[in-house]
Coordinates of C-alpha atoms in Angstrom, one line a residue:
Chain H
M1 CA 96.9 118.5 121.7
T2 CA 93.7 117.5 123.2
T3 CA 90.3 116.4 121.9
A4 CA 87.5 118.8 122.9
T5 CA 84.7 116.5 122.3
A6 CA 83.6 113.6 125.0
P7 CA 83.5 110.6 122.6
V8 CA 81.5 108.7 125.0
A9 CA 78.5 106.9 123.2
P10 CA 75.3 106.3 125.5
T11 CA 76.0 102.3 125.3
P12 CA 77.6 99.6 127.2
A13 CA 81.2 98.8 126.2
V14 CA 81.9 97.2 123.1
S15 CA 84.3 94.4 123.2
L16 CA 86.7 95.4 120.4
R17 CA 88.2 92.5 118.6
R18 CA 91.5 94.1 118.7
P19 CA 92.8 96.8 121.1
L20 CA 92.7 100.3 119.9
R21 CA 96.1 101.9 119.4
P22 CA 96.5 105.6 119.7
T23 CA 95.7 107.5 116.5
R24 CA 99.0 109.1 115.9
A25 CA 100.9 105.8 116.4
A26 CA 98.5 103.9 114.2
A27 CA 98.6 106.8 111.6
I28 CA 102.3 106.8 111.4
T29 CA 102.7 103.1 111.0
A30 CA 99.9 103.2 108.5
F31 CA 101.8 106.1 106.5
K32 CA 104.8 103.9 106.7
A33 CA 103.1 100.9 105.2
L34 CA 101.7 102.9 102.5
L35 CA 105.2 104.1 101.5
L36 CA 106.3 100.3 101.7
R37 CA 103.3 99.5 99.3
D38 CA 104.4 102.3 96.8
L39 CA 108.0 101.0 96.9
T40 CA 106.8 97.5 96.1
V41 CA 104.7 98.7 93.1
Q42 CA 107.8 100.9 92.0
R43 CA 110.1 97.9 92.3
K44 CA 107.5 95.9 90.2
N45 CA 107.3 98.6 87.6
L46 CA 111.1 99.2 87.1
K47 CA 111.2 97.7 83.8
E48 CA 108.8 100.2 82.7
F49 CA 110.1 103.0 84.8
I50 CA 113.7 103.2 83.4
P51 CA 113.0 103.1 79.7
R52 CA 110.1 105.8 80.0
T53 CA 112.2 107.9 82.3
I54 CA 115.5 108.1 80.4
L55 CA 114.3 108.0 76.7
Q56 CA 113.1 111.5 76.4
P57 CA 116.1 113.2 78.0
F58 CA 118.3 110.9 76.2
L59 CA 117.0 111.7 72.9
L60 CA 116.7 115.5 73.7
V61 CA 120.5 115.4 74.8
F62 CA 121.6 113.5 71.9
V63 CA 119.8 115.2 69.0
F64 CA 120.6 119.0 70.4
T65 CA 124.0 118.4 71.7
Y66 CA 125.6 115.5 69.9
V67 CA 123.7 115.0 66.3
F68 CA 123.4 119.0 65.9
P69 CA 127.1 119.7 66.5
R70 CA 128.2 116.9 64.4
I71 CA 126.2 118.0 61.5
G72 CA 127.2 121.5 61.8
T73 CA 123.8 122.8 62.9
G74 CA 124.8 123.4 66.4
V75 CA 122.2 124.9 68.7
G76 CA 123.8 128.3 70.3
G77 CA 126.5 128.6 67.5
G78 CA 129.6 126.7 67.0
G79 CA 132.5 126.0 69.3
G80 CA 132.7 127.5 72.9
R81 CA 129.0 128.5 72.6
A82 CA 128.0 124.9 71.9
A83 CA 129.8 123.9 74.8
A84 CA 127.9 126.5 76.8
F85 CA 124.6 125.3 75.5
S86 CA 125.6 121.4 76.5
T87 CA 126.3 122.8 79.9
T88 CA 123.0 124.8 80.1
L89 CA 120.9 121.8 79.0
V90 CA 122.2 119.5 81.6
S91 CA 120.2 121.5 84.7
G92 CA 117.4 121.7 82.3
V93 CA 117.3 118.0 81.6
V94 CA 117.5 117.0 85.2
G95 CA 114.8 119.6 86.1
M96 CA 112.7 118.2 83.5
A97 CA 112.7 114.6 84.5
I98 CA 111.7 115.5 88.2
M99 CA 108.9 117.5 86.8
F100 CA 107.7 114.5 84.6
Q101 CA 107.6 112.4 87.6
G102 CA 105.1 114.6 89.3
I103 CA 102.8 114.1 86.4
Q104 CA 103.5 110.4 85.9
Q105 CA 103.8 109.1 89.5
V106 CA 101.4 111.4 91.0
A107 CA 98.9 113.1 88.6
L108 CA 98.2 110.4 86.2
P109 CA 97.5 107.3 88.5
M110 CA 95.5 109.7 90.7
V111 CA 93.2 110.6 87.8
Q112 CA 92.5 107.2 87.0
E113 CA 91.9 106.1 90.5
F114 CA 89.4 108.8 91.0
G115 CA 88.1 108.5 87.6
Y116 CA 87.2 104.8 87.4
T117 CA 89.3 102.3 89.3
K118 CA 88.5 103.8 92.8
E119 CA 91.1 101.6 94.3
I120 CA 92.3 104.5 96.4
E121 CA 89.3 104.0 98.7
D122 CA 91.3 101.1 100.4
R123 CA 94.1 103.2 101.2
V124 CA 91.6 105.9 102.5
M125 CA 90.1 103.5 104.8
A126 CA 93.6 102.9 106.5
P127 CA 93.6 104.4 110.0
M128 CA 95.0 107.5 109.4
P129 CA 93.7 111.2 108.3
V130 CA 92.8 111.5 104.8
W131 CA 95.5 114.1 104.3
M132 CA 98.2 111.7 105.2
V133 CA 97.1 109.5 102.4
A134 CA 97.8 112.3 100.1
I135 CA 101.2 113.2 101.4
G136 CA 102.0 109.7 100.8
K137 CA 101.4 110.1 97.2
V138 CA 103.5 113.2 97.3
V139 CA 106.5 111.5 99.2
N140 CA 106.4 108.7 96.7
G141 CA 106.4 111.1 93.6
A142 CA 109.3 112.9 95.1
L143 CA 111.2 109.7 95.6
C144 CA 110.5 108.9 92.2
G145 CA 111.7 112.2 91.0
L146 CA 114.8 111.8 92.9
F147 CA 115.6 108.6 91.4
S148 CA 114.9 109.7 87.8
A149 CA 117.1 112.7 88.3
L150 CA 120.0 110.3 89.3
L151 CA 119.3 108.2 86.2
V152 CA 119.2 111.3 83.8
F153 CA 122.2 113.4 85.2
P154 CA 124.9 110.9 83.7
I155 CA 123.2 111.1 80.3
A156 CA 123.1 114.7 80.2
A157 CA 126.8 115.0 81.3
V158 CA 128.3 112.2 79.1
V159 CA 126.3 112.1 75.8
P160 CA 127.0 115.8 74.4
A161 CA 129.7 115.8 71.7
T162 CA 131.0 119.1 73.1
P163 CA 132.4 119.3 76.4
V164 CA 130.2 119.9 79.5
H165 CA 131.4 122.1 82.3
L166 CA 130.1 121.0 85.6
H167 CA 130.9 122.9 88.7
V168 CA 128.9 121.5 91.8
N169 CA 127.8 123.5 94.5
W170 CA 127.0 120.8 97.1
P171 CA 125.1 122.8 99.7
V172 CA 122.8 124.1 96.9
L173 CA 122.3 120.8 95.0
L174 CA 121.7 119.1 98.1
T175 CA 118.8 121.5 99.0
I176 CA 117.4 122.3 95.6
T177 CA 117.2 118.4 94.8
P178 CA 114.5 117.4 97.5
L179 CA 112.7 120.7 97.1
A180 CA 112.6 120.3 93.4
C181 CA 111.3 116.7 94.0
L182 CA 108.6 118.0 96.5
L183 CA 107.5 120.8 94.4
S184 CA 107.0 118.6 91.3
A185 CA 105.1 115.9 93.0
S186 CA 102.9 118.4 94.8
F187 CA 102.1 119.9 91.4
G188 CA 101.0 116.3 90.3
L189 CA 98.7 116.1 93.2
T190 CA 97.1 119.3 92.5
F191 CA 96.4 118.4 89.0
G192 CA 95.6 114.8 89.5
T193 CA 92.9 115.8 91.9
R194 CA 91.4 118.5 89.6
F195 CA 91.4 116.4 86.1
D196 CA 89.2 113.5 85.1
P197 CA 90.0 110.9 82.7
R198 CA 88.8 112.6 79.6
Q199 CA 90.8 115.9 80.4
V200 CA 94.1 114.0 80.1
P201 CA 94.9 115.3 76.9
I202 CA 94.5 119.0 78.2
L203 CA 96.9 118.0 81.0
F204 CA 99.4 117.3 78.4
G205 CA 98.8 119.7 75.6
V206 CA 97.8 122.9 77.3
I207 CA 99.7 122.5 80.7
L208 CA 102.8 120.2 80.4
I209 CA 104.1 121.4 76.9
P210 CA 104.2 125.2 77.7
I211 CA 105.7 124.3 81.0
T212 CA 108.4 122.4 79.5
F213 CA 109.1 124.7 76.4
L214 CA 109.0 127.9 78.5
G215 CA 110.7 126.3 81.6
A216 CA 114.2 127.4 81.0
I217 CA 115.4 123.9 80.0
Y218 CA 117.1 125.1 76.9
Y219 CA 118.4 128.8 78.1
P220 CA 119.0 130.2 81.3
W221 CA 116.1 132.6 82.5
T222 CA 118.3 135.6 82.4
S223 CA 119.2 135.5 78.8
L224 CA 115.6 136.2 78.1
S225 CA 116.2 139.8 78.6
A226 CA 117.1 140.1 75.2
I227 CA 113.5 139.4 74.0
K228 CA 111.8 142.8 74.2
V229 CA 108.9 144.8 73.2
G230 CA 109.2 148.6 73.5
G231 CA 112.0 148.0 75.9
F232 CA 110.2 145.5 78.2
S233 CA 111.4 142.0 78.3
W234 CA 107.8 140.3 78.4
L235 CA 108.7 136.7 78.0
K236 CA 111.2 137.0 80.8
W237 CA 108.3 138.1 83.2
L238 CA 105.7 135.9 81.5
V239 CA 107.5 132.7 82.6
V240 CA 107.9 133.6 86.0
L241 CA 104.6 131.7 86.6
N242 CA 106.3 128.5 85.6
P243 CA 107.6 126.4 88.4
L244 CA 109.8 124.8 86.1
V245 CA 111.7 127.8 85.6
Y246 CA 112.8 127.8 89.3
I247 CA 113.6 124.3 89.3
C248 CA 116.0 124.5 86.4
E249 CA 117.5 127.9 87.7
G250 CA 118.3 126.2 90.9
F251 CA 120.0 123.3 89.3
R252 CA 121.9 125.6 87.0
A253 CA 123.3 127.3 90.2
A254 CA 123.9 123.9 91.8
L255 CA 125.5 122.2 88.8
T256 CA 127.2 124.9 86.6
R257 CA 128.6 128.3 86.6
S258 CA 126.2 129.4 83.9
P259 CA 124.3 132.6 84.7
H260 CA 121.2 132.0 86.9
M261 CA 118.4 133.5 88.7
S262 CA 119.1 134.8 92.2
L263 CA 119.0 131.8 94.7
W264 CA 117.0 133.7 97.2
V265 CA 114.3 134.2 94.6
V266 CA 114.8 130.6 93.5
Y267 CA 114.5 129.1 97.1
L268 CA 111.8 131.5 98.2
V269 CA 109.5 131.0 95.0
M270 CA 109.9 127.0 95.2
I271 CA 109.1 127.1 98.8
G272 CA 105.9 129.3 98.2
F273 CA 105.1 127.0 95.1
T274 CA 105.4 123.9 97.1
A275 CA 103.3 125.1 100.1
A276 CA 100.5 126.6 97.9
L277 CA 100.4 123.5 95.6
L278 CA 100.5 121.1 98.7
Y279 CA 97.7 123.1 100.2
L280 CA 95.6 122.9 96.9
G281 CA 96.4 119.5 96.4
I282 CA 95.3 118.0 99.8
K283 CA 92.2 120.2 99.6
G284 CA 91.3 118.6 96.1
F285 CA 92.2 115.0 97.5
R286 CA 89.9 115.6 100.7
R287 CA 87.1 116.8 98.2
R288 CA 87.5 113.7 95.9
V289 CA 87.6 111.3 98.9
L290 CA 85.0 112.8 101.2
S291 CA 81.7 114.0 100.3
Chain Y
M1 CA 94.2 120.9 107.9
P2 CA 92.9 118.4 110.5
R3 CA 95.3 117.2 113.4
L4 CA 96.0 113.9 114.6
S5 CA 94.0 113.7 117.5
A6 CA 95.2 112.8 121.0
E7 CA 95.7 109.2 122.5
A8 CA 92.8 107.0 122.4
E9 CA 91.3 106.8 125.9
I10 CA 87.7 106.0 125.1
T11 CA 87.9 102.0 124.9
S12 CA 86.0 101.3 128.0
V13 CA 82.8 103.0 128.5
P14 CA 81.3 101.4 131.6
A15 CA 78.7 98.9 130.6
P16 CA 75.2 99.0 132.3
A17 CA 74.4 95.8 133.8
A18 CA 71.6 95.1 131.6
G19 CA 71.4 95.7 127.7
R20 CA 73.4 94.6 125.0
A21 CA 76.3 96.6 123.7
E22 CA 76.0 98.8 120.8
V23 CA 78.5 98.6 118.1
I24 CA 76.9 101.3 116.1
R25 CA 74.7 104.2 117.3
T26 CA 73.3 107.1 115.5
E27 CA 71.2 110.1 116.8
K28 CA 69.5 112.1 114.2
L29 CA 71.9 111.4 111.7
T30 CA 71.6 113.6 108.6
K31 CA 73.2 114.3 105.4
V32 CA 72.2 117.0 102.9
Y33 CA 74.4 117.1 99.8
P34 CA 75.1 120.4 98.2
G35 CA 72.0 121.4 96.1
G36 CA 69.8 120.6 98.9
V37 CA 69.3 116.8 98.4
K38 CA 68.4 115.3 101.7
A39 CA 70.1 111.9 101.3
V40 CA 69.6 110.8 105.0
D41 CA 67.1 112.5 107.3
E42 CA 67.6 112.2 111.0
I43 CA 68.3 108.4 111.3
D44 CA 68.4 106.9 114.7
L45 CA 70.0 103.5 114.7
G46 CA 71.4 101.0 117.0
V47 CA 73.4 97.8 116.1
Y48 CA 74.1 95.2 118.7
E49 CA 77.2 93.4 119.1
G50 CA 77.3 90.1 117.3
E51 CA 74.3 90.7 114.9
I52 CA 73.8 90.9 111.3
F53 CA 72.0 94.2 110.7
G54 CA 70.5 95.0 107.5
L55 CA 69.6 98.4 105.8
L56 CA 67.1 97.6 103.2
G57 CA 65.5 99.9 100.8
P58 CA 65.3 100.9 97.0
N59 CA 68.2 102.4 95.1
G60 CA 68.6 106.1 96.2
A61 CA 66.9 105.5 99.7
G62 CA 70.1 106.8 101.5
K63 CA 71.6 103.3 102.6
T64 CA 75.0 104.1 100.9
T65 CA 75.1 107.6 102.3
T66 CA 74.4 106.2 105.8
T67 CA 77.2 103.6 105.4
G68 CA 79.7 106.3 104.2
M69 CA 78.9 108.5 107.1
L70 CA 79.4 105.5 109.4
T71 CA 82.7 104.6 107.7
T72 CA 84.0 108.3 107.6
T73 CA 83.9 108.8 104.0
V74 CA 80.6 111.0 103.9
I75 CA 80.8 114.1 106.5
P76 CA 77.3 114.3 108.1
T77 CA 75.4 117.7 108.0
S78 CA 74.2 117.1 111.3
G79 CA 73.6 114.4 113.9
R80 CA 76.0 112.1 115.8
A81 CA 77.3 108.6 115.1
W82 CA 79.5 106.1 117.2
V83 CA 81.1 103.2 116.1
G84 CA 82.8 100.7 118.5
G85 CA 82.1 103.4 120.8
I86 CA 84.2 106.2 118.9
D87 CA 82.7 109.2 117.7
V88 CA 83.1 108.8 114.0
I89 CA 82.7 112.5 113.4
A90 CA 85.1 113.7 115.7
Q91 CA 87.7 111.0 115.6
P92 CA 87.6 109.5 111.9
A93 CA 91.1 108.3 111.9
L94 CA 90.5 106.3 115.1
A95 CA 87.4 105.0 114.0
K96 CA 88.8 103.4 111.0
Q97 CA 90.8 101.1 113.4
V98 CA 87.7 99.2 114.1
I99 CA 85.7 99.1 110.9
G100 CA 86.0 96.8 107.9
V101 CA 84.4 98.0 104.6
V102 CA 83.4 96.2 101.3
P103 CA 82.4 98.8 99.2
Q104 CA 79.8 98.4 96.1
T105 CA 82.7 98.9 93.6
N106 CA 86.0 96.7 93.3
T107 CA 88.6 98.6 95.1
L108 CA 91.3 96.0 95.2
D109 CA 94.6 97.4 94.6
R110 CA 95.5 96.5 90.9
A111 CA 99.2 97.2 91.3
L112 CA 99.5 94.4 93.8
T113 CA 98.9 90.5 93.6
V114 CA 96.0 88.7 95.4
W115 CA 98.1 88.0 98.5
E116 CA 99.8 91.5 98.5
N117 CA 96.3 93.0 98.7
L118 CA 95.9 91.4 101.9
Y119 CA 99.5 91.6 103.2
Y120 CA 99.6 95.5 102.8
H121 CA 96.1 95.8 104.4
G122 CA 97.5 94.1 107.6
R123 CA 100.5 96.4 107.4
F124 CA 98.5 99.7 107.1
F125 CA 96.6 98.4 110.2
G126 CA 99.9 98.1 112.2
M127 CA 100.6 94.4 111.8
S128 CA 104.1 93.4 111.9
A129 CA 105.4 91.6 108.5
K130 CA 105.3 88.3 110.1
E131 CA 101.7 88.9 111.4
A132 CA 100.4 90.1 108.1
R133 CA 101.9 87.5 106.3
A134 CA 100.2 84.8 108.7
E135 CA 96.8 86.6 108.4
A136 CA 97.3 86.9 104.6
D137 CA 97.8 83.3 104.4
F138 CA 95.2 82.2 106.6
R139 CA 92.6 84.3 105.0
L140 CA 93.5 83.1 101.7
E141 CA 93.0 79.7 102.7
Q142 CA 89.7 80.4 104.4
F143 CA 88.4 82.1 101.4
R144 CA 89.6 79.4 99.1
L145 CA 91.9 81.6 97.1
T146 CA 95.3 80.1 98.2
D147 CA 95.8 79.0 94.5
R148 CA 95.4 82.5 93.1
A149 CA 97.8 84.0 95.7
K150 CA 100.2 85.4 93.2
M151 CA 97.7 86.3 90.4
P152 CA 97.0 90.0 89.8
V153 CA 93.7 91.0 90.8
L154 CA 92.5 91.9 87.7
A155 CA 92.7 88.1 86.6
L156 CA 90.0 87.4 89.4
S157 CA 86.4 86.6 88.5
G158 CA 83.6 88.8 89.9
G159 CA 82.8 86.3 92.7
M160 CA 86.3 85.9 93.7
A161 CA 87.2 89.7 93.8
Q162 CA 84.2 89.8 95.9
R163 CA 85.5 87.2 98.3
L164 CA 89.1 88.8 98.5
M165 CA 87.5 92.2 99.2
V166 CA 85.6 90.5 102.3
A167 CA 88.8 88.6 103.3
R168 CA 90.5 91.9 103.1
S169 CA 88.0 93.8 105.2
I170 CA 88.1 91.4 108.1
L171 CA 92.0 90.9 107.8
H172 CA 92.4 93.6 110.8
H173 CA 89.7 92.1 113.0
P174 CA 87.3 95.0 112.7
A175 CA 84.6 95.2 115.5
I176 CA 82.1 95.7 112.9
L177 CA 82.1 94.8 109.2
F178 CA 80.2 97.1 106.5
L179 CA 79.0 95.6 103.2
D180 CA 77.4 97.9 100.9
E181 CA 75.2 95.9 98.3
P182 CA 77.5 92.9 98.6
T183 CA 75.7 90.5 96.1
A184 CA 74.6 93.0 93.7
G185 CA 76.1 91.9 90.4
L186 CA 77.1 88.5 91.5
D187 CA 76.1 85.2 89.9
P188 CA 73.6 83.1 91.9
Q189 CA 76.3 80.8 92.8
S190 CA 78.7 83.5 94.3
R191 CA 75.9 85.0 95.9
I192 CA 75.1 81.7 97.8
A193 CA 78.8 81.4 98.6
L194 CA 79.0 85.0 100.0
W195 CA 75.9 84.3 102.3
E196 CA 77.7 81.1 103.5
I197 CA 80.6 83.2 104.4
L198 CA 78.7 85.9 106.1
G199 CA 77.0 83.0 107.9
Q200 CA 80.3 81.6 109.2
L201 CA 81.4 85.2 110.2
H202 CA 78.3 85.6 112.2
A203 CA 78.7 82.3 113.8
Q204 CA 82.2 83.6 114.9
G205 CA 80.5 86.7 116.5
Q206 CA 81.2 89.2 113.8
T207 CA 79.0 92.1 114.0
I208 CA 77.9 93.0 110.5
L209 CA 75.9 96.0 109.0
L210 CA 75.0 95.4 105.1
T211 CA 72.7 97.2 102.8
T212 CA 70.6 95.7 100.3
H213 CA 67.7 95.9 97.9
Y214 CA 67.0 92.3 97.9
M215 CA 64.3 91.3 100.4
E216 CA 65.2 87.6 100.3
E217 CA 68.9 88.5 101.3
A218 CA 67.6 90.8 104.0
D219 CA 65.1 88.0 105.2
Q220 CA 67.6 85.2 105.2
L221 CA 70.7 87.0 106.6
C222 CA 69.7 89.5 108.8
D223 CA 68.8 89.3 112.6
R224 CA 67.3 92.8 112.4
L225 CA 66.3 95.2 109.7
A226 CA 65.7 98.8 109.1
I227 CA 63.4 99.6 106.3
V228 CA 64.7 102.9 104.8
D229 CA 63.3 105.2 101.9
H230 CA 63.8 108.9 101.0
G231 CA 66.5 109.1 103.9
R232 CA 63.9 108.1 106.5
L233 CA 63.7 105.1 108.9
L234 CA 60.5 103.6 108.3
A235 CA 60.6 100.6 110.5
L236 CA 63.3 98.5 112.5
D237 CA 62.7 95.0 113.8
T238 CA 63.6 91.2 113.2
P239 CA 62.4 90.1 109.7
G240 CA 59.7 88.1 111.5
A241 CA 58.4 90.8 113.7
L242 CA 58.2 93.1 110.6
K243 CA 56.1 90.6 108.5
R244 CA 53.9 90.0 111.5
S245 CA 53.4 93.8 112.0
I246 CA 51.1 93.4 108.9
D247 CA 47.7 92.8 110.2
A248 CA 47.3 89.7 107.5
D249 CA 48.4 86.5 107.5
T250 CA 47.8 85.7 103.8
V251 CA 48.4 87.9 100.9
I252 CA 46.4 87.4 97.5
T253 CA 47.7 89.1 94.6
I254 CA 45.0 89.4 91.6
S255 CA 46.2 90.4 88.3
A256 CA 43.3 91.9 85.9
D257 CA 42.5 94.2 82.9
G258 CA 40.5 97.2 83.9
D259 CA 39.7 99.7 86.5
L260 CA 41.7 98.6 89.5
D261 CA 40.4 101.1 91.8
R262 CA 36.9 99.7 91.5
L263 CA 38.0 96.2 91.8
A264 CA 39.9 97.1 94.9
A265 CA 37.0 98.8 96.5
M266 CA 34.7 96.0 95.6
L267 CA 37.2 93.4 97.0
R268 CA 37.3 95.3 100.3
D269 CA 33.5 95.5 100.8
S270 CA 32.6 92.0 99.6
V271 CA 35.5 89.7 100.9
A272 CA 35.8 88.6 104.5
G273 CA 38.7 89.4 106.6
V274 CA 40.4 91.8 104.1
D275 CA 42.6 94.1 106.2
N276 CA 44.2 96.0 103.4
T277 CA 44.4 96.5 99.5
Q278 CA 47.5 97.8 97.6
Q279 CA 47.9 98.3 93.9
V280 CA 50.9 97.5 92.3
D281 CA 52.1 96.7 88.5
G282 CA 48.6 96.3 87.2
S283 CA 47.6 93.9 90.2
V284 CA 45.9 94.2 93.5
A285 CA 47.3 92.7 96.5
L286 CA 44.9 91.8 99.4
G287 CA 46.1 91.3 103.1
V288 CA 43.8 88.7 104.5
R289 CA 43.5 87.9 108.0
G290 CA 41.8 84.5 109.2
S291 CA 39.8 83.6 106.2
R292 CA 40.9 80.5 104.1
A293 CA 37.9 80.7 101.9
A294 CA 39.1 84.3 100.8
L295 CA 40.5 83.0 97.4
R296 CA 37.2 81.8 96.2
D297 CA 35.4 85.0 97.2
V298 CA 38.2 87.1 95.4
I299 CA 37.4 85.0 92.1
A300 CA 34.1 85.3 92.4
V301 CA 34.0 89.0 93.1
A302 CA 36.3 89.7 90.3
E303 CA 34.1 87.8 87.7
R304 CA 31.0 89.4 88.9
G305 CA 32.7 92.7 88.3
G306 CA 33.3 91.6 84.7
Y307 CA 37.0 91.3 85.1
A308 CA 39.2 89.1 83.3
I309 CA 41.5 87.6 85.7
N310 CA 45.2 87.0 84.2
D311 CA 46.9 85.6 87.1
I312 CA 46.3 85.1 90.9
S313 CA 48.6 84.1 93.6
V314 CA 48.4 83.3 97.4
S315 CA 51.4 83.9 99.5
E316 CA 52.6 84.5 103.2
P317 CA 53.4 88.2 103.7
T318 CA 56.9 89.0 102.8
L319 CA 59.3 91.9 103.4
E320 CA 58.0 93.2 100.0
T321 CA 54.6 93.3 101.4
V322 CA 55.9 95.1 104.4
F323 CA 57.6 97.5 102.3
I324 CA 54.7 98.1 99.8
Q325 CA 52.7 98.8 103.0
L326 CA 55.0 101.2 104.4
T327 CA 55.8 103.0 101.1
G328 CA 52.9 102.3 98.9
K329 CA 55.3 101.2 96.2
D330 CA 57.5 98.2 94.8
L331 CA 60.9 97.4 96.2
R332 CA 62.0 97.0 92.8
D333 CA 60.6 100.3 91.2

């Protein structure tokens, strides 16, 4: 890489108070420090992070797979089918936990920072390109997603009253997990740069709710074939726009033997979504920071 | 997506034997915002090493936009700019190494304590943990914030938050410190405390660029000043030279009811040594040269014209006078 412009000002030399470091090295150091700062903040917030992260999945699993079977209104029917539902829900709950971190760790704080606190401006002045600050947000969000998945998985596996049949496909698990974390954090970046504080209720009500209800959390995507109008499985094809579908289907393939979407499709679409959302998110971030 | 640029090889531009080093240089720097608003219009600036340089102008004059362009957050429409010898437009990430910024709003990291705000800033700028710790301790001491070290930044008063922002902005030893309206919204005591801090930094050789719409601040603090309005640079010199540039050594301001155009004309014709007249806020300001007797004449002329005098004052020319003469309007408008 070379710099095309001749960055020589027509002035005598300025005696810098600190020697200049190469741009790339300085940027890498600054990026690491940014992650270190995020880690410090997460550590401080752990007391809030843990209950916030585990309560919703816990209640979901508790009501659907513990309470319902006990009171005889098991979802998915009784006996073996209830067990199948518990198994289905494991991957859904893990996927949803990761997706939520994208919103909670990336989108919501960013809406605040751009909206009124403006504190992001200090990190933008760190000696690195602006897009690296955005990537820092994504990496932090992805790490939080990973952590929340680790917290939530045991709940989904242990709480249900009916047995959960896990069958871990390690290569798939070890690739789907980071991909899901990055996808969710990029999703958060894109929405965090496009919403202002007044629109947060819309973010929840109009975007997050449909994504979770129609995100293949409670049922495998393939089972939607049964919902047809005039021979066309409309719901199955409507939800292909929902990134959570691929995350949940990916975990379904990684953790269970339940039916799932073709892994090729899962990987390709997840990579495509991540790339597109990262692009849009960084573009949005630059637009909010630079004028 | 922008790439990381190559190695920095531009630190030592050979210095001509004469002349002071310019820490900031702009050439026809221009910013037109979407919608066609020309916030900054072909500004040429040079800021010398070690000086406090002021951008003085009313709100909306283009001061913040100019600072934004020099600190990489506003992308110029045209023109060029160098900070510490680095092309800000071509190498923004590199330029950020040599600048410290105190923006108008409180941008302290609310998730961190007072001390952590300084410590992580040092780490962003490549300091080791040990070095950043020592710098943070030192700056807290210097800015009398040591007893607040472990507090969340939201617990700080406005003046203390401002001090912390200044401490943070110089922690990495920038070649130039930018302050955008640093005393706006501060109580008088905090304002004086900040002036003292800037004076100390100046004594240590820190180059400072500040924007302000307070002329006393510009007058007291700045070695040189640029007066800007509507995005254009109207004058650039030392405060003393700017005031001397007015061909008058005394300003008499007379406030009266009635036709002030007529009053101004009468005064111009009848009072000896009147250099210029300006009308501001229901009063007429006369620049008078070399005439100590002018005050008596002014009163006599006004009374002869049938004007009821509400107020009359005599003063030395101020930057306000300079500004009014350059723009025909009051700085406070």
